[in-house]
Short mmCIF file of C-alpha atoms in Angstrom, two decimals:
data_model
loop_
_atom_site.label_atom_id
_atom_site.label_comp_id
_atom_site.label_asym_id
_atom_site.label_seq_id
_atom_site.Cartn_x
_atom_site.Cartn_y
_atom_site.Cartn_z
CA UNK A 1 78.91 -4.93 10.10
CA UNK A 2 77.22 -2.73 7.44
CA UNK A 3 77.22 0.76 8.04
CA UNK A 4 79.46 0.87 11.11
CA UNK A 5 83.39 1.08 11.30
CA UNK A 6 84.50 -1.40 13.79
CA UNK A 7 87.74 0.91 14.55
CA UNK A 8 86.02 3.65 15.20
CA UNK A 9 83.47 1.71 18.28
CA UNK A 10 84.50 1.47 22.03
CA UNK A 11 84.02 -1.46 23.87
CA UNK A 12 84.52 -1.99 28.06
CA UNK A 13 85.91 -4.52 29.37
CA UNK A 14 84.69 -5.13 32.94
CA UNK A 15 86.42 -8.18 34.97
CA UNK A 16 88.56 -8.42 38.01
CA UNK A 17 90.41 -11.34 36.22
CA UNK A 18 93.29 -10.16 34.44
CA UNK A 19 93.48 -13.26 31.82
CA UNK A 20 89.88 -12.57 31.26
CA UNK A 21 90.49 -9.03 30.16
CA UNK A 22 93.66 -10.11 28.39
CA UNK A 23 91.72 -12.71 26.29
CA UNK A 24 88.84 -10.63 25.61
CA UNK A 25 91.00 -7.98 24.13
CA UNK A 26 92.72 -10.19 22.05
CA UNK A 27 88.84 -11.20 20.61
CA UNK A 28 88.17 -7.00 20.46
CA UNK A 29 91.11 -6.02 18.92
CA UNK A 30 91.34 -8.58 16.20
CA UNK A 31 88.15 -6.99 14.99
CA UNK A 32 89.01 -3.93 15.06
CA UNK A 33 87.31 -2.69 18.30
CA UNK A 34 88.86 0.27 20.51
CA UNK A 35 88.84 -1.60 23.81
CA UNK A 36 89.32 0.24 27.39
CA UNK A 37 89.56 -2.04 30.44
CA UNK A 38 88.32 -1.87 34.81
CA UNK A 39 89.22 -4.19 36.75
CA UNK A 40 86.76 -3.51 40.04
CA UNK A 41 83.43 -2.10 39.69
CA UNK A 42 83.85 1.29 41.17
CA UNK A 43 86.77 1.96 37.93
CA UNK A 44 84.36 0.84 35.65
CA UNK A 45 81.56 3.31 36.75
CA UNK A 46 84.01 6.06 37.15
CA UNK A 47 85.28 5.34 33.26
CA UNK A 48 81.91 5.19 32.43
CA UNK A 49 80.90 8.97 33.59
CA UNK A 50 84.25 10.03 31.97
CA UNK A 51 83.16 8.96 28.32
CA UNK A 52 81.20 7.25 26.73
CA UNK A 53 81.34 3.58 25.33
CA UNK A 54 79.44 1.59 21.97
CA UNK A 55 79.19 -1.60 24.51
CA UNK A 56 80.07 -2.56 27.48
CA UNK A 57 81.27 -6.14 28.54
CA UNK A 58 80.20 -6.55 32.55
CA UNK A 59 81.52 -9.89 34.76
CA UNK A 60 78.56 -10.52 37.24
CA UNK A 61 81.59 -11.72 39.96
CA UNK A 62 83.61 -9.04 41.72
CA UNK A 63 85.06 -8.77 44.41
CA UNK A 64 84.28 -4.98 45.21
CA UNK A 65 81.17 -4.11 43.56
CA UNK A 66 79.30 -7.25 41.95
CA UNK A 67 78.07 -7.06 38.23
CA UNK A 68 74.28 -6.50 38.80
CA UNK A 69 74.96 -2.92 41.30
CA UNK A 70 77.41 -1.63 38.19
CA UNK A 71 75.00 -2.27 35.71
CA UNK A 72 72.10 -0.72 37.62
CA UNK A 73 74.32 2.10 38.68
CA UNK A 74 75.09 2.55 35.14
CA UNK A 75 71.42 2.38 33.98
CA UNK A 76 71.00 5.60 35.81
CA UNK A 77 73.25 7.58 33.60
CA UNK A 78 73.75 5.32 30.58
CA UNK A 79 71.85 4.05 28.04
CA UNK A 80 75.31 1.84 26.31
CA UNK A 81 74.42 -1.82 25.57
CA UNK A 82 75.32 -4.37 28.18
CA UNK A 83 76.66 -8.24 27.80
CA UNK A 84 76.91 -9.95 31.00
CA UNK A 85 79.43 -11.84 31.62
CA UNK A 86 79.54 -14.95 33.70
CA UNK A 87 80.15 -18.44 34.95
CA UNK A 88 77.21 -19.27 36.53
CA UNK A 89 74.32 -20.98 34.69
CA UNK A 90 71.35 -20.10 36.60
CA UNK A 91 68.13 -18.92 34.85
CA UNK A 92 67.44 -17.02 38.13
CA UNK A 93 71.06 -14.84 37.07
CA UNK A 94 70.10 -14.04 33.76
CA UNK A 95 66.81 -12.95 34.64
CA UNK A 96 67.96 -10.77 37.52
CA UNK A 97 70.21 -9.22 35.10
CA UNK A 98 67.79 -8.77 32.46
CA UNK A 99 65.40 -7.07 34.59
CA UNK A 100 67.94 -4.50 35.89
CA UNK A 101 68.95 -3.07 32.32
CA UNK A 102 71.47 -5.89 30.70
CA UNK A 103 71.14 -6.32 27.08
CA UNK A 104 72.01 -9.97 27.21
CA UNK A 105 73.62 -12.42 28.88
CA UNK A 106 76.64 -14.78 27.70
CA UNK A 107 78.09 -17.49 29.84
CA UNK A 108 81.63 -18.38 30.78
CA UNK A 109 83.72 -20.38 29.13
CA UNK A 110 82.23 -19.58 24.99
CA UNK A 111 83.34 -19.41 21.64
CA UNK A 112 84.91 -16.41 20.37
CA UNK A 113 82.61 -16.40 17.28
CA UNK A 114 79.24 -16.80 19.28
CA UNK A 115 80.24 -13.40 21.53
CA UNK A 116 81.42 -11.61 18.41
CA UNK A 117 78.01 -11.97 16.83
CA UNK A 118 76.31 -11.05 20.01
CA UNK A 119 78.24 -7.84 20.44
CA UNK A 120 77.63 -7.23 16.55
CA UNK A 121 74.09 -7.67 16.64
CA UNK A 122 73.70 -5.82 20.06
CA UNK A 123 75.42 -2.88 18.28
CA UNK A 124 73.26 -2.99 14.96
CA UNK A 125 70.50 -2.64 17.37
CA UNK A 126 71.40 -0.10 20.01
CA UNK A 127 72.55 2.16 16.45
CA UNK A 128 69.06 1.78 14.74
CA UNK A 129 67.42 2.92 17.96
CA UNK A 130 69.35 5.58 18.34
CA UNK A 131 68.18 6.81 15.10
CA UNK A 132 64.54 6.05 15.10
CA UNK A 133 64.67 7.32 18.93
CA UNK A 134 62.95 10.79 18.06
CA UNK A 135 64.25 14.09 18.92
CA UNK A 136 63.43 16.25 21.92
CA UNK A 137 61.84 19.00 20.28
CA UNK A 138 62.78 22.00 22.86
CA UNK A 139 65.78 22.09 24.69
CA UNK A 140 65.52 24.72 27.84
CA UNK A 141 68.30 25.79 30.03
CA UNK A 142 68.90 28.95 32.11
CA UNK A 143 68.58 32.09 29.63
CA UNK A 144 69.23 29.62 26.96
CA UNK A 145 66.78 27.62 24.97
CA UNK A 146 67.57 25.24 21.96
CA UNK A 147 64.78 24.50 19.57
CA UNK A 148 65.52 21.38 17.73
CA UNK A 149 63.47 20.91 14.77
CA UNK A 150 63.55 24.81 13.98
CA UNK A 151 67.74 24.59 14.56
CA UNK A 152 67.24 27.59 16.47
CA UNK A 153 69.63 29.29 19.74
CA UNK A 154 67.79 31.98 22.32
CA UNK A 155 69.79 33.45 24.53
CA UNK A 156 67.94 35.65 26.47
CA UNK A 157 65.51 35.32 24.31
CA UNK A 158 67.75 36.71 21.51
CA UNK A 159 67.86 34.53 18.25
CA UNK A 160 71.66 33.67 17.88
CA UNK A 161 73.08 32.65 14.58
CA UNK A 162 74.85 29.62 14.40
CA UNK A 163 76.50 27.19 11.49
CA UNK A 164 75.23 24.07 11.17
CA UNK A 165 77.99 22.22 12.82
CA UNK A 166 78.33 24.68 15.62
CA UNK A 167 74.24 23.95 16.06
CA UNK A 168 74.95 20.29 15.40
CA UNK A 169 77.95 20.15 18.07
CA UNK A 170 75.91 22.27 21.01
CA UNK A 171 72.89 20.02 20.50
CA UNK A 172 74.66 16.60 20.68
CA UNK A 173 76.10 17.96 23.90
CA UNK A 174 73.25 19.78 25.61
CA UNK A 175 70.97 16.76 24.13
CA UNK A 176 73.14 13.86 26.32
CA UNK A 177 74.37 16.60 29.58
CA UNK A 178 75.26 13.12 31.82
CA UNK A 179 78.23 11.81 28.94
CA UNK A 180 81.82 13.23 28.51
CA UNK A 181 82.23 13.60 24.88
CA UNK A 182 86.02 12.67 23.15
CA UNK A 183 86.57 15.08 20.17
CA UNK A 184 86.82 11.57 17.99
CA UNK A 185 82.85 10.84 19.37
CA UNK A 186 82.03 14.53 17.93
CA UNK A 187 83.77 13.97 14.67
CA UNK A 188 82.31 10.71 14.24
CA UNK A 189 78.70 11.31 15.10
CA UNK A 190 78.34 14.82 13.51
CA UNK A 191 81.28 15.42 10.52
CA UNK A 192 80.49 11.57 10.09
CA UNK A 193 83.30 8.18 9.55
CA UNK A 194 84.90 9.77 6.12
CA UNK A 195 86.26 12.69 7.70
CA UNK A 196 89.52 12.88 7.44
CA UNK A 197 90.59 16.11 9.16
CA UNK A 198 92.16 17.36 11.88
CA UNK A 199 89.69 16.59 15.34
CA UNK A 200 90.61 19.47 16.60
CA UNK A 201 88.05 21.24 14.55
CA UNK A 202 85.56 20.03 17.19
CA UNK A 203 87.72 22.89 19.53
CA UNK A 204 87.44 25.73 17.09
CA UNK A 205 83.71 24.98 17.21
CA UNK A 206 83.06 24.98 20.82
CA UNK A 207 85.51 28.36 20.94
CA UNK A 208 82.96 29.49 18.65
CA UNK A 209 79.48 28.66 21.06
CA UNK A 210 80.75 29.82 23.92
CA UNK A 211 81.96 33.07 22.69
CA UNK A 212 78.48 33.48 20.66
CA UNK A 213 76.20 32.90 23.74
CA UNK A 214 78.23 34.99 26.11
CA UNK A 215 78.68 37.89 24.17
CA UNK A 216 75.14 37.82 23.47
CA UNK A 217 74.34 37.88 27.25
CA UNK A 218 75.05 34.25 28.63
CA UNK A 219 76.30 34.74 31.75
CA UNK A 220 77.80 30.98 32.35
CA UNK A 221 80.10 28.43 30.10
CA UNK A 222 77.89 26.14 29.09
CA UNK A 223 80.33 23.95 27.59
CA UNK A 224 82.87 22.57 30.33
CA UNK A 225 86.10 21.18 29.03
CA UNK A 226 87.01 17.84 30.96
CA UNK A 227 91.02 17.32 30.84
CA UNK A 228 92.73 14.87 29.12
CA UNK A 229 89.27 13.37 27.87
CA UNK A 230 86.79 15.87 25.94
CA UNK A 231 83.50 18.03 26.43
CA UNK A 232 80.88 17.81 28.32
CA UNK A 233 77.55 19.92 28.56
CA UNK A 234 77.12 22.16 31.89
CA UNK A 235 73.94 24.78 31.99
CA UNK A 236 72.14 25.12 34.66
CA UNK A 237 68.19 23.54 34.30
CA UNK A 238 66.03 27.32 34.18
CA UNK A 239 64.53 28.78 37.47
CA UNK A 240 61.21 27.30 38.60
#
């Protein structure tokens, strides 16, 4: 796909059947795809407010949680593109599905080559959109205010002066507060796919906001780290 580095996109595998999975990552990986697996519902969701994913692949029948209540539970805090995934051939599914957030709708047994080009072209979308989407122009927080289109920081209403990346980084994050963010996702989406440093740069940035605001009067973190994964955005939503 043009413009997009297949290694570098996650994919979710959601099924309670292992062979599924197993068969499915074969497809994923043989393209190049970093693919994570759940085998119930309730994992998937919890994986799902842990980091974030390029796609998601969703099995309408489980056992714990069924297909449709995991995709609308993710619709609530996710906007990542959904195939559903199924055996049944009922209009009545796909429709249901459709109407609750899925992206499309593939069934059980199918080529390798026809869900490859469906995840593809799902992807080409979902990126496009994301950057035609236009940006929030104000972001406001508790004593701390990010103005987008000016690339300016208040703190208290104190103009704080940040690099471009460190402004870049603390937007992303304060821009998408529901999604963990992996120091990969950061390098990717902001240093862009030909950097070839060390991710921990993404750390010496974040060292870098949080000491700014709060020695300029912050009184909270508002960067929390989230162990063993990444970063996530945490400041409070300003007093009524």
């Amino acid at each position: 796909m043009a413009g997009v580095t297949m290694s570098k996109l996650h994919i979710l595998i959601v099924d309670d059947e292992w062979k599924m999975r197993n068969l499915l990552r074969i497809y994923l990986m043989r393209e190049g795809f970093n693919v994570h697996e759940a085998a119930t519902g309730h994992e998937a969701f919890v994986k799902v407010k842990q980091m974030s994913f390029d796609l998601i692949l969703l099995d309408i029948m489980m056992p714990d949680m069924n297909g449709w209540e995991v995709c609308r539970n993710i619709r609530e805090i996710s906007n990542t593109p959904i195939i559903m995934l199924t055996a049944r051939v009922d209009t009545k599914d796909k429709v249901q599905g459709l109407a609750i957030g899925a992206d499309d709708y593939i069934t059980k047994p199918f080529e390798s080559e026809e869900l490859l080009a469906r995840i593809h072209a799902l992807i080409r979308r979902s990126k496009y959109v994301q950057v035609a989407t236009p940006e929030v122009t104000k972001l406001e927080f508790r004593g701390l205010e990010i103005f987008v289109e000016g690339r300016q920081v208040t703190v208290e209403g104190r103009i704080i002066d940040f690099t471009q990346k460190e402004f870049d980084v603390l937007t992303k994050l304060a821009t998408h507060r529901q999604r963990v963010y992996q120091r990969e996702e950061l390098v990717e989406q902001i240093w862009g796919y030909d950097y070839n440093g060390d991710v921990r740069v993404v750390d010496t940035h974040i060292k870098n906001i949080r000491e700014k605001v709060q020695r300029n009067g912050l009184s909270y973190n508002p960067i929390q780290t989230v162990w063993g994964i990444g970063y996530k955005f945490n400041a409070p939503q300003p007093s009524a």
